mmCIF file of C-alpha atoms in Angstrom:
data_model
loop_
_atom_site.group_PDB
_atom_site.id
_atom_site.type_symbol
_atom_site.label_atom_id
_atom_site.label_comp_id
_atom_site.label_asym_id
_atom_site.label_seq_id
_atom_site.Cartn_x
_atom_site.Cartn_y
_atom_site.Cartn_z
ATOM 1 C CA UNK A 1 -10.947 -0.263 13.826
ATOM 2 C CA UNK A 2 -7.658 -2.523 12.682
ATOM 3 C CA UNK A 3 -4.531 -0.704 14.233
ATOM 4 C CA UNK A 4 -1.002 -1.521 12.860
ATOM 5 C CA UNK A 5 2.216 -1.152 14.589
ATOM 6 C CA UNK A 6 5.735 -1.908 13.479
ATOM 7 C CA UNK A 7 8.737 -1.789 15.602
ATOM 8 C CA UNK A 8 11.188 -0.760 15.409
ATOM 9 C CA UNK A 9 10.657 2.904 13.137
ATOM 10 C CA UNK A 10 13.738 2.723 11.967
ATOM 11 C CA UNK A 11 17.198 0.699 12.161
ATOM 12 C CA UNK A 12 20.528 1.195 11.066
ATOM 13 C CA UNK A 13 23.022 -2.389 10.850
ATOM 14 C CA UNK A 14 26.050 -3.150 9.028
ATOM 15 C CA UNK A 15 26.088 -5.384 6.281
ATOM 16 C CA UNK A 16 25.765 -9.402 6.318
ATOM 17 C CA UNK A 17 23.301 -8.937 10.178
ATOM 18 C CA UNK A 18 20.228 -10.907 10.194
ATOM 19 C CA UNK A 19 17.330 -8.921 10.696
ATOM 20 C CA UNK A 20 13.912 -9.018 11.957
ATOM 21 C CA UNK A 21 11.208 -6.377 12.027
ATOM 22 C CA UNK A 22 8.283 -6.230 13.589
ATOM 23 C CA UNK A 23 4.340 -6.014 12.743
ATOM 24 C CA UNK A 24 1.473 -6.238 15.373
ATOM 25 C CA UNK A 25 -2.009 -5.641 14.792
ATOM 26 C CA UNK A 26 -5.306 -5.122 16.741
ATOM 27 C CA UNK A 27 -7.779 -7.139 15.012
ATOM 28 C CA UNK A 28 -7.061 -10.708 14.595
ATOM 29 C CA UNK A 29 -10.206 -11.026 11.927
ATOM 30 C CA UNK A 30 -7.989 -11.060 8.982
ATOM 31 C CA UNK A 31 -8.014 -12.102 5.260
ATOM 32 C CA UNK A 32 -3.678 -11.963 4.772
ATOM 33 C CA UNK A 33 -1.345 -9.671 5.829
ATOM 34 C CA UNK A 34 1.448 -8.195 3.104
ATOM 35 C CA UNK A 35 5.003 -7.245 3.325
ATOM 36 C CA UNK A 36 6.085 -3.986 1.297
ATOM 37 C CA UNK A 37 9.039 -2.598 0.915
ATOM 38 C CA UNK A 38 9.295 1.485 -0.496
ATOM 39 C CA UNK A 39 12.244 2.945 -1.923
ATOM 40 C CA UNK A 40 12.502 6.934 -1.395
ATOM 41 C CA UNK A 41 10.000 8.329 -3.228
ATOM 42 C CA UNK A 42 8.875 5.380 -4.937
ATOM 43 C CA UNK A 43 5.747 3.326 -5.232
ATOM 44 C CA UNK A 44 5.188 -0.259 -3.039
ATOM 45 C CA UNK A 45 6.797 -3.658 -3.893
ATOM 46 C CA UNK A 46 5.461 -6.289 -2.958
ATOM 47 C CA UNK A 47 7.537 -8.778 -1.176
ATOM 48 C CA UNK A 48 5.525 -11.437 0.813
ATOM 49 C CA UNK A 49 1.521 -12.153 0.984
ATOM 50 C CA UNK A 50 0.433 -14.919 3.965
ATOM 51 C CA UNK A 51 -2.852 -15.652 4.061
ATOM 52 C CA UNK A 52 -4.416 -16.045 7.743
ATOM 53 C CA UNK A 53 -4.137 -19.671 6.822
ATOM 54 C CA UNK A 54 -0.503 -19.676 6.558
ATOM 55 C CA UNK A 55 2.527 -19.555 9.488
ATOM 56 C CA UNK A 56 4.975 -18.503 7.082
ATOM 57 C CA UNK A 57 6.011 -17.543 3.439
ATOM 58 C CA UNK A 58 9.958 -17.717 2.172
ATOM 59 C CA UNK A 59 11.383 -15.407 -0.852
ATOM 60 C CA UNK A 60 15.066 -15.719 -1.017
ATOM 61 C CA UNK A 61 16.573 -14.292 1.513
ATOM 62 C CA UNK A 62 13.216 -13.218 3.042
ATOM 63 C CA UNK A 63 10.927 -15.208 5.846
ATOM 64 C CA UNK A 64 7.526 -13.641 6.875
ATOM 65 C CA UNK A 65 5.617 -15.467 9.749
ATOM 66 C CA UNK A 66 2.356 -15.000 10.952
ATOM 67 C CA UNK A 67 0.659 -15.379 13.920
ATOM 68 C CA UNK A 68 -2.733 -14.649 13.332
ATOM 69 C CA UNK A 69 -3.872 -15.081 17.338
ATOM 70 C CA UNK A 70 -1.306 -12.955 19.203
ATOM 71 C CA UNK A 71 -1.818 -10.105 16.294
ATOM 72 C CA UNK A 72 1.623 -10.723 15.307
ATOM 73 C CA UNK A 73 3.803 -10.953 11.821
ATOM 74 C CA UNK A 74 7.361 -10.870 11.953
ATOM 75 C CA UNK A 75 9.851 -10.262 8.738
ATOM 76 C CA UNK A 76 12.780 -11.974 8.810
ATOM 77 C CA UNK A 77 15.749 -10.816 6.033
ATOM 78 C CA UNK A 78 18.823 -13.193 6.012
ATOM 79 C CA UNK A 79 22.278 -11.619 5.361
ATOM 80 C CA UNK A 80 21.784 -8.395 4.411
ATOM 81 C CA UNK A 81 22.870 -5.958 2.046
ATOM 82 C CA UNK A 82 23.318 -2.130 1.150
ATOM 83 C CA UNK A 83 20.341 -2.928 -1.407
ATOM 84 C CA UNK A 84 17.845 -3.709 1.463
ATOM 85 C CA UNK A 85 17.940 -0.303 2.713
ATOM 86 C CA UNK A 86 14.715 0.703 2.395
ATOM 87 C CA UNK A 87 11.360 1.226 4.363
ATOM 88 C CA UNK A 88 9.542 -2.050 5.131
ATOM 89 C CA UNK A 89 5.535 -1.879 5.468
ATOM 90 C CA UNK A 90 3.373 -4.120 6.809
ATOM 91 C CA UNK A 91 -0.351 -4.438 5.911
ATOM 92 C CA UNK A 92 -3.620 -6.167 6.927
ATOM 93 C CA UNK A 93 -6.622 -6.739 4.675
ATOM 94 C CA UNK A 94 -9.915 -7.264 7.389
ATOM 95 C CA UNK A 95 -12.304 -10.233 6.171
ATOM 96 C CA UNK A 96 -15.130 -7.836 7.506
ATOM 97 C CA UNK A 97 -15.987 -4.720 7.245
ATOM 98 C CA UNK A 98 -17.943 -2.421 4.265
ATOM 99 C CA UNK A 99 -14.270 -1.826 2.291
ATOM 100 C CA UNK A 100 -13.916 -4.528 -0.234
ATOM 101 C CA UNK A 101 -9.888 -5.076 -0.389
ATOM 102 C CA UNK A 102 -8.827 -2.308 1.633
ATOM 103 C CA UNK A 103 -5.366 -2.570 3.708
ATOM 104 C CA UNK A 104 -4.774 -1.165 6.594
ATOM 105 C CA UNK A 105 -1.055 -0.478 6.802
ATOM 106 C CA UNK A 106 1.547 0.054 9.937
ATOM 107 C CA UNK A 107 3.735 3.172 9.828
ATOM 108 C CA UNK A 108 6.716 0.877 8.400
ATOM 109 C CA UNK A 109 10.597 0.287 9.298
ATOM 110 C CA UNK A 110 12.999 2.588 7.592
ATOM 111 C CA UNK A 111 16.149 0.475 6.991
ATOM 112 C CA UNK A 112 19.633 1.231 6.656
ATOM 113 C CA UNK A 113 22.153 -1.496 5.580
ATOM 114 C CA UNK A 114 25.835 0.021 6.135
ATOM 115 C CA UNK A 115 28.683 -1.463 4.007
ATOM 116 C CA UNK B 1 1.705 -10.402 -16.393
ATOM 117 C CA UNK B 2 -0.136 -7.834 -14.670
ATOM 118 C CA UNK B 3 1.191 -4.052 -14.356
ATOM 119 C CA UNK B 4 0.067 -0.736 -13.109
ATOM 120 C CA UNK B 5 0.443 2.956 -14.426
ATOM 121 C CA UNK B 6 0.473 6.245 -12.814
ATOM 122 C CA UNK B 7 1.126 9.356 -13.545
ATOM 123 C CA UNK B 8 2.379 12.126 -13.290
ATOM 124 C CA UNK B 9 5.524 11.016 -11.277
ATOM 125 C CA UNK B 10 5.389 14.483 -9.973
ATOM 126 C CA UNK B 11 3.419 17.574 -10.119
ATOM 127 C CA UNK B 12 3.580 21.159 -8.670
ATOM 128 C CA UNK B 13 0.280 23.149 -8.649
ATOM 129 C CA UNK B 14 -1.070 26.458 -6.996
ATOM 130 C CA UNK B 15 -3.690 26.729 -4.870
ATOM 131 C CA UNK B 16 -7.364 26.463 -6.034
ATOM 132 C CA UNK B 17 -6.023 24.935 -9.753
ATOM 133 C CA UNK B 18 -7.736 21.698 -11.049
ATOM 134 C CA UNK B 19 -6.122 18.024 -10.005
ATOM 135 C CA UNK B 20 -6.367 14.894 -12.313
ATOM 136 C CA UNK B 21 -4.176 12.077 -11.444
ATOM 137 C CA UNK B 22 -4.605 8.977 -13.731
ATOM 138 C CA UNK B 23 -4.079 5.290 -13.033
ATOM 139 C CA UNK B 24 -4.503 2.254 -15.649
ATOM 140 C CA UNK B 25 -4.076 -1.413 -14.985
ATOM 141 C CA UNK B 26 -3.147 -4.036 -17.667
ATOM 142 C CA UNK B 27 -3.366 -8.095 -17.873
ATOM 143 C CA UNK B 28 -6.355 -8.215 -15.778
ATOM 144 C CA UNK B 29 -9.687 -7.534 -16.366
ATOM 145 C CA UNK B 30 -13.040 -6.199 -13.383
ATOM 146 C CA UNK B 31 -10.144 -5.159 -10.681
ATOM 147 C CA UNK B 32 -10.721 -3.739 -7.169
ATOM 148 C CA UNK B 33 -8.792 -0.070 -7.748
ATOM 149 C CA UNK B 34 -7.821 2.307 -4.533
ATOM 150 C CA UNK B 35 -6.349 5.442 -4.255
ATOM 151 C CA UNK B 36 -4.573 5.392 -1.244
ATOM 152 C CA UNK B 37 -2.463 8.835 -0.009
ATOM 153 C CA UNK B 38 0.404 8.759 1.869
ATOM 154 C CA UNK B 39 1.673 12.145 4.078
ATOM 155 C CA UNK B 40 4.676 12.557 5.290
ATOM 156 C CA UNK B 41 5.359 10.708 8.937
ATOM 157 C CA UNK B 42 2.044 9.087 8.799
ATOM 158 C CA UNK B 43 0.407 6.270 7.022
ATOM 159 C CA UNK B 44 -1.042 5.281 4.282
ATOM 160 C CA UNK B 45 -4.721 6.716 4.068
ATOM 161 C CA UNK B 46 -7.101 5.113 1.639
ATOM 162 C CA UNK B 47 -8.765 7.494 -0.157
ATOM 163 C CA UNK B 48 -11.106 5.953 -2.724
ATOM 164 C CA UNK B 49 -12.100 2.174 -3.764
ATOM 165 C CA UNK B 50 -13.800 0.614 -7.176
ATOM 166 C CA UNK B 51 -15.041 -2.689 -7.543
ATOM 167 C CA UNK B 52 -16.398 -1.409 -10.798
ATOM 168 C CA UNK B 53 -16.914 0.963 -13.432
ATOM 169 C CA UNK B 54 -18.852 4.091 -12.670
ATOM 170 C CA UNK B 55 -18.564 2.532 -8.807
ATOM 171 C CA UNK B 56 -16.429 4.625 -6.313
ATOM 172 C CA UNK B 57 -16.835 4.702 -2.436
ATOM 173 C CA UNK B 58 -15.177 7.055 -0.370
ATOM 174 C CA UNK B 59 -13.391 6.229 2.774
ATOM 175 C CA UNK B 60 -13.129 10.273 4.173
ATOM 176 C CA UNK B 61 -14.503 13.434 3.681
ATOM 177 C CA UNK B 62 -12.348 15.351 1.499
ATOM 178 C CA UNK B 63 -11.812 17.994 -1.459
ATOM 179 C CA UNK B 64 -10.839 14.923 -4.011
ATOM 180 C CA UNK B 65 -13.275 13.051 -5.971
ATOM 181 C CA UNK B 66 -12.671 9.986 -8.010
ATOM 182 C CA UNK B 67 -14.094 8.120 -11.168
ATOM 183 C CA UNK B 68 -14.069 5.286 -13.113
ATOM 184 C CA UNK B 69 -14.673 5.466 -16.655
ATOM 185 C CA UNK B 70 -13.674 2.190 -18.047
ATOM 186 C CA UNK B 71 -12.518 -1.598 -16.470
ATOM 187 C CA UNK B 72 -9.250 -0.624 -15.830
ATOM 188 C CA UNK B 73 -8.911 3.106 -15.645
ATOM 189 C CA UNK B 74 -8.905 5.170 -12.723
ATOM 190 C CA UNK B 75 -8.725 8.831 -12.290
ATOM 191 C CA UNK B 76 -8.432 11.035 -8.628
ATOM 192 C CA UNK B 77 -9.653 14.926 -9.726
ATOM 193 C CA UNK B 78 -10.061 17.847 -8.025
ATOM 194 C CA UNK B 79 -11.887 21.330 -8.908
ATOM 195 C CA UNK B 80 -9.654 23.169 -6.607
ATOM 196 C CA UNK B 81 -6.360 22.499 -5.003
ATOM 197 C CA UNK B 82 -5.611 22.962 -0.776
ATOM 198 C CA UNK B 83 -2.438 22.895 0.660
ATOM 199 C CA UNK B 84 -3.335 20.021 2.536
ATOM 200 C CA UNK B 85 -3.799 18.570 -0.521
ATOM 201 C CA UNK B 86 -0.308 17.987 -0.890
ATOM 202 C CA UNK B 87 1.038 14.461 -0.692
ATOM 203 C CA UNK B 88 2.249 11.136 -1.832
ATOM 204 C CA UNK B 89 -1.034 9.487 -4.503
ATOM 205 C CA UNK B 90 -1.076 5.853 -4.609
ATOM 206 C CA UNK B 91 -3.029 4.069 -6.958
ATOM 207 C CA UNK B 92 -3.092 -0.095 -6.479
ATOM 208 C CA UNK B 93 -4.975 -2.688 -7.584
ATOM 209 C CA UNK B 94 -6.120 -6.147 -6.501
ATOM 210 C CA UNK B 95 -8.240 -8.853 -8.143
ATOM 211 C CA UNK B 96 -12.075 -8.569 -8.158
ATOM 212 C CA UNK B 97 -14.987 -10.948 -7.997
ATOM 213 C CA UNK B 98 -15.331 -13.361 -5.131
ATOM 214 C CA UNK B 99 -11.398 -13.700 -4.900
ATOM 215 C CA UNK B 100 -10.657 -12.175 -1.672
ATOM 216 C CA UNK B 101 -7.009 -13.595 -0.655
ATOM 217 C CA UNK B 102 -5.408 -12.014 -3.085
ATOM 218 C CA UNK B 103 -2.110 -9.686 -3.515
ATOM 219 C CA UNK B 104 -2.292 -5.782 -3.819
ATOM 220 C CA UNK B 105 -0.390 -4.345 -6.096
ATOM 221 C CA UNK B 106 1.261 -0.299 -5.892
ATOM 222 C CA UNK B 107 1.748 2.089 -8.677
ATOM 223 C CA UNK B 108 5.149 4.536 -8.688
ATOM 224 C CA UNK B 109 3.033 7.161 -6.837
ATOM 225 C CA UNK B 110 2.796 10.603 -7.346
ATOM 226 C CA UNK B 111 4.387 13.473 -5.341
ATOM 227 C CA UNK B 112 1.893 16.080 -5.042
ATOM 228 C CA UNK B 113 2.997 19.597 -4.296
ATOM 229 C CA UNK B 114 0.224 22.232 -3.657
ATOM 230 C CA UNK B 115 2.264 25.919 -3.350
#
Protein backbone atom coordinates (compact mmCIF):
# COMPACT_ATOMS: atom_id res chain seq x y z
CA UNK A 1 0.00 0.00 0.00
CA UNK A 2 1.34 3.74 -1.20
CA UNK A 3 2.42 5.59 2.10
CA UNK A 4 2.84 9.44 2.05
CA UNK A 5 4.91 11.50 4.28
CA UNK A 6 5.50 15.22 4.40
CA UNK A 7 7.94 16.94 6.54
CA UNK A 8 7.93 19.06 8.15
CA UNK A 9 3.95 19.06 9.91
CA UNK A 10 4.04 22.34 10.32
CA UNK A 11 6.34 25.61 9.98
CA UNK A 12 6.17 28.98 11.06
CA UNK A 13 8.74 31.80 8.92
CA UNK A 14 8.64 35.39 8.54
CA UNK A 15 7.78 36.94 5.47
CA UNK A 16 9.97 37.20 2.10
CA UNK A 17 11.98 33.26 3.38
CA UNK A 18 12.21 30.80 0.69
CA UNK A 19 10.64 27.73 1.51
CA UNK A 20 10.68 24.15 0.80
CA UNK A 21 8.47 21.34 2.03
CA UNK A 22 8.75 18.04 1.83
CA UNK A 23 6.83 14.87 0.22
CA UNK A 24 8.16 11.21 0.23
CA UNK A 25 6.36 8.28 -0.78
CA UNK A 26 6.63 4.43 -0.63
CA UNK A 27 5.70 3.27 -3.94
CA UNK A 28 7.59 4.59 -6.79
CA UNK A 29 4.79 3.00 -9.38
CA UNK A 30 3.17 6.26 -9.98
CA UNK A 31 0.87 8.01 -12.54
CA UNK A 32 1.67 12.05 -11.12
CA UNK A 33 1.88 13.34 -7.94
CA UNK A 34 -0.25 16.81 -7.00
CA UNK A 35 0.42 19.74 -4.86
CA UNK A 36 -2.67 21.12 -2.76
CA UNK A 37 -2.89 23.72 -0.75
CA UNK A 38 -6.20 23.99 2.02
CA UNK A 39 -7.27 27.02 3.60
CA UNK A 40 -9.03 26.46 7.18
CA UNK A 41 -11.96 24.84 6.59
CA UNK A 42 -11.95 25.00 3.01
CA UNK A 43 -11.94 22.63 0.09
CA UNK A 44 -8.39 21.69 -2.02
CA UNK A 45 -6.67 23.97 -4.62
CA UNK A 46 -4.86 22.74 -6.81
CA UNK A 47 -1.47 24.17 -7.28
CA UNK A 48 0.98 21.89 -9.25
CA UNK A 49 0.35 18.35 -11.17
CA UNK A 50 3.90 16.48 -12.44
CA UNK A 51 3.43 13.62 -14.16
CA UNK A 52 6.05 10.68 -13.34
CA UNK A 53 7.46 11.84 -16.62
CA UNK A 54 8.31 15.19 -15.46
CA UNK A 55 11.39 16.59 -12.95
CA UNK A 56 9.64 19.66 -12.33
CA UNK A 57 6.58 22.04 -12.85
CA UNK A 58 6.84 26.12 -12.17
CA UNK A 59 3.62 28.38 -11.18
CA UNK A 60 4.73 31.77 -10.20
CA UNK A 61 6.33 31.81 -7.35
CA UNK A 62 5.94 28.01 -6.96
CA UNK A 63 8.56 25.03 -8.10
CA UNK A 64 7.49 21.34 -7.56
CA UNK A 65 10.19 18.65 -8.40
CA UNK A 66 9.91 15.16 -8.62
CA UNK A 67 11.93 12.41 -8.17
CA UNK A 68 10.08 9.55 -9.05
CA UNK A 69 13.10 6.85 -7.96
CA UNK A 70 14.09 8.02 -4.47
CA UNK A 71 10.09 8.43 -3.66
CA UNK A 72 10.67 12.01 -3.40
CA UNK A 73 8.73 15.50 -4.41
CA UNK A 74 9.82 18.59 -3.03
CA UNK A 75 7.71 22.12 -3.12
CA UNK A 76 9.58 24.93 -3.45
CA UNK A 77 7.64 28.62 -2.73
CA UNK A 78 9.85 31.70 -3.59
CA UNK A 79 9.46 34.83 -1.38
CA UNK A 80 6.77 34.35 0.63
CA UNK A 81 3.89 36.00 1.92
CA UNK A 82 1.17 36.25 4.79
CA UNK A 83 -1.23 34.83 1.91
CA UNK A 84 0.71 31.47 1.71
CA UNK A 85 -0.21 30.53 5.09
CA UNK A 86 -1.95 27.66 4.62
CA UNK A 87 -1.70 23.74 4.77
CA UNK A 88 0.21 22.25 1.80
CA UNK A 89 -0.78 18.52 0.68
CA UNK A 90 0.89 16.33 -1.30
CA UNK A 91 -0.71 13.46 -3.28
CA UNK A 92 0.10 10.35 -5.38
CA UNK A 93 -2.20 8.74 -7.95
CA UNK A 94 -0.75 4.71 -8.29
CA UNK A 95 -0.72 3.53 -12.12
CA UNK A 96 -1.85 0.10 -10.55
CA UNK A 97 -4.06 -0.99 -8.44
CA UNK A 98 -8.22 -1.75 -8.62
CA UNK A 99 -9.02 2.29 -7.74
CA UNK A 100 -9.36 4.08 -10.98
CA UNK A 101 -8.00 7.81 -10.07
CA UNK A 102 -7.68 7.48 -6.51
CA UNK A 103 -4.92 9.69 -4.55
CA UNK A 104 -3.30 8.76 -1.87
CA UNK A 105 -2.45 11.88 0.10
CA UNK A 106 0.43 12.76 2.90
CA UNK A 107 -0.77 14.31 6.16
CA UNK A 108 0.28 17.91 4.69
CA UNK A 109 2.43 21.05 5.99
CA UNK A 110 0.52 23.60 7.94
CA UNK A 111 2.15 26.96 7.05
CA UNK A 112 2.48 30.10 8.75
CA UNK A 113 3.91 33.19 6.93
CA UNK A 114 4.55 36.01 9.72
CA UNK A 115 4.57 39.68 8.54
CA UNK B 1 -14.04 25.83 -17.65
CA UNK B 2 -14.68 23.08 -15.42
CA UNK B 3 -16.18 23.59 -11.72
CA UNK B 4 -17.40 21.58 -8.84
CA UNK B 5 -20.39 21.97 -6.31
CA UNK B 6 -20.98 20.83 -2.87
CA UNK B 7 -23.10 21.29 -0.44
CA UNK B 8 -24.10 21.90 2.38
CA UNK B 9 -21.01 23.98 3.51
CA UNK B 10 -21.98 22.81 6.88
CA UNK B 11 -24.40 20.68 8.64
CA UNK B 12 -25.25 19.69 12.28
CA UNK B 13 -27.31 16.46 12.75
CA UNK B 14 -28.28 14.08 15.72
CA UNK B 15 -27.54 10.78 15.99
CA UNK B 16 -29.36 8.06 13.94
CA UNK B 17 -31.00 11.09 11.46
CA UNK B 18 -30.68 10.59 7.63
CA UNK B 19 -27.34 12.08 5.68
CA UNK B 20 -27.44 13.31 1.98
CA UNK B 21 -24.54 15.28 0.86
CA UNK B 22 -24.70 16.33 -2.86
CA UNK B 23 -21.93 17.01 -5.36
CA UNK B 24 -22.38 18.21 -9.19
CA UNK B 25 -19.68 18.81 -11.72
CA UNK B 26 -20.01 21.18 -14.76
CA UNK B 27 -17.96 21.64 -18.24
CA UNK B 28 -17.13 18.09 -18.44
CA UNK B 29 -18.94 15.29 -19.33
CA UNK B 30 -18.35 10.82 -18.06
CA UNK B 31 -16.00 12.07 -14.95
CA UNK B 32 -14.24 9.83 -12.38
CA UNK B 33 -16.20 11.28 -8.98
CA UNK B 34 -14.76 10.41 -5.22
CA UNK B 35 -15.88 11.15 -2.02
CA UNK B 36 -13.00 11.43 -0.05
CA UNK B 37 -13.37 12.28 4.07
CA UNK B 38 -11.04 14.03 5.89
CA UNK B 39 -10.86 13.71 10.11
CA UNK B 40 -9.28 15.80 12.06
CA UNK B 41 -5.22 15.08 12.47
CA UNK B 42 -5.38 12.42 9.91
CA UNK B 43 -5.65 12.14 6.22
CA UNK B 44 -7.63 12.18 3.65
CA UNK B 45 -9.67 8.80 3.42
CA UNK B 46 -11.35 7.97 0.15
CA UNK B 47 -14.56 6.93 0.68
CA UNK B 48 -16.36 6.19 -2.58
CA UNK B 49 -15.33 6.29 -6.49
CA UNK B 50 -17.59 6.48 -9.93
CA UNK B 51 -16.38 6.00 -13.23
CA UNK B 52 -20.01 6.03 -14.16
CA UNK B 53 -23.54 6.39 -13.62
CA UNK B 54 -25.26 3.89 -11.40
CA UNK B 55 -21.31 2.68 -10.80
CA UNK B 56 -19.94 3.20 -7.19
CA UNK B 57 -17.10 1.14 -5.50
CA UNK B 58 -16.34 1.39 -2.04
CA UNK B 59 -12.92 1.72 -0.64
CA UNK B 60 -14.03 0.78 3.39
CA UNK B 61 -16.59 -0.68 5.25
CA UNK B 62 -18.73 1.92 6.58
CA UNK B 63 -22.35 3.31 7.56
CA UNK B 64 -22.32 5.72 4.23
CA UNK B 65 -23.49 4.67 0.95
CA UNK B 66 -23.17 6.53 -2.27
CA UNK B 67 -24.99 6.90 -5.75
CA UNK B 68 -24.89 8.17 -8.94
CA UNK B 69 -27.91 9.15 -10.63
CA UNK B 70 -26.86 11.10 -13.59
CA UNK B 71 -23.17 11.98 -15.54
CA UNK B 72 -22.28 14.47 -13.30
CA UNK B 73 -24.13 14.16 -10.05
CA UNK B 74 -23.03 12.61 -7.03
CA UNK B 75 -24.70 12.06 -3.78
CA UNK B 76 -23.01 10.42 -0.20
CA UNK B 77 -26.40 9.26 2.03
CA UNK B 78 -26.85 7.75 5.05
CA UNK B 79 -30.02 6.01 6.84
CA UNK B 80 -28.62 6.74 10.18
CA UNK B 81 -26.04 9.06 11.54
CA UNK B 82 -22.81 7.83 14.12
CA UNK B 83 -20.74 10.03 15.85
CA UNK B 84 -17.93 8.82 14.05
CA UNK B 85 -19.62 9.94 11.30
CA UNK B 86 -18.57 13.29 11.89
CA UNK B 87 -16.04 14.90 9.58
CA UNK B 88 -14.71 16.94 6.78
CA UNK B 89 -16.80 15.42 3.05
CA UNK B 90 -14.85 15.94 0.02
CA UNK B 91 -16.24 15.48 -3.20
CA UNK B 92 -13.54 15.80 -6.40
CA UNK B 93 -13.49 14.97 -9.68
CA UNK B 94 -11.04 13.97 -12.41
CA UNK B 95 -11.41 13.18 -16.12
CA UNK B 96 -12.69 9.74 -17.25
CA UNK B 97 -12.07 7.41 -20.15
CA UNK B 98 -8.60 6.20 -20.92
CA UNK B 99 -7.09 9.64 -19.70
CA UNK B 100 -5.23 8.68 -16.72
CA UNK B 101 -2.58 11.68 -16.12
CA UNK B 102 -4.89 13.94 -15.38
CA UNK B 103 -5.57 16.74 -12.51
CA UNK B 104 -8.06 16.15 -9.53
CA UNK B 105 -10.08 18.63 -8.73
CA UNK B 106 -11.71 19.44 -4.75
CA UNK B 107 -15.07 20.75 -3.91
CA UNK B 108 -15.47 23.44 -0.72
CA UNK B 109 -16.12 20.38 1.52
CA UNK B 110 -18.52 19.90 4.01
CA UNK B 111 -18.12 20.04 7.83
CA UNK B 112 -20.07 17.33 9.21
CA UNK B 113 -21.15 17.49 12.81
CA UNK B 114 -22.94 14.37 14.27
CA UNK B 115 -24.18 15.53 18.14
Amino acid sequence: KQEVTQIPAALSVPEGENLVLNCSFTDSAIYNLQWFRQDPGKGLTSLLLIQSSQREQTSGRLNASLDKSSGRSTLYIAASQPGDSATYLCAVRPDRGSTLGRLYFGRGTQLTVWP
Amino acid sequence: SQTIHQWPATLVQPVGSPLSLECTVEGTSNPNLYWYRQAAGRGLQLLFYSVGIGQISSEVPQNLSASRPQDRQFILSSKKLLLSDSGFYLCAWNSGGLRVNTEAFFGQGTRLTVV
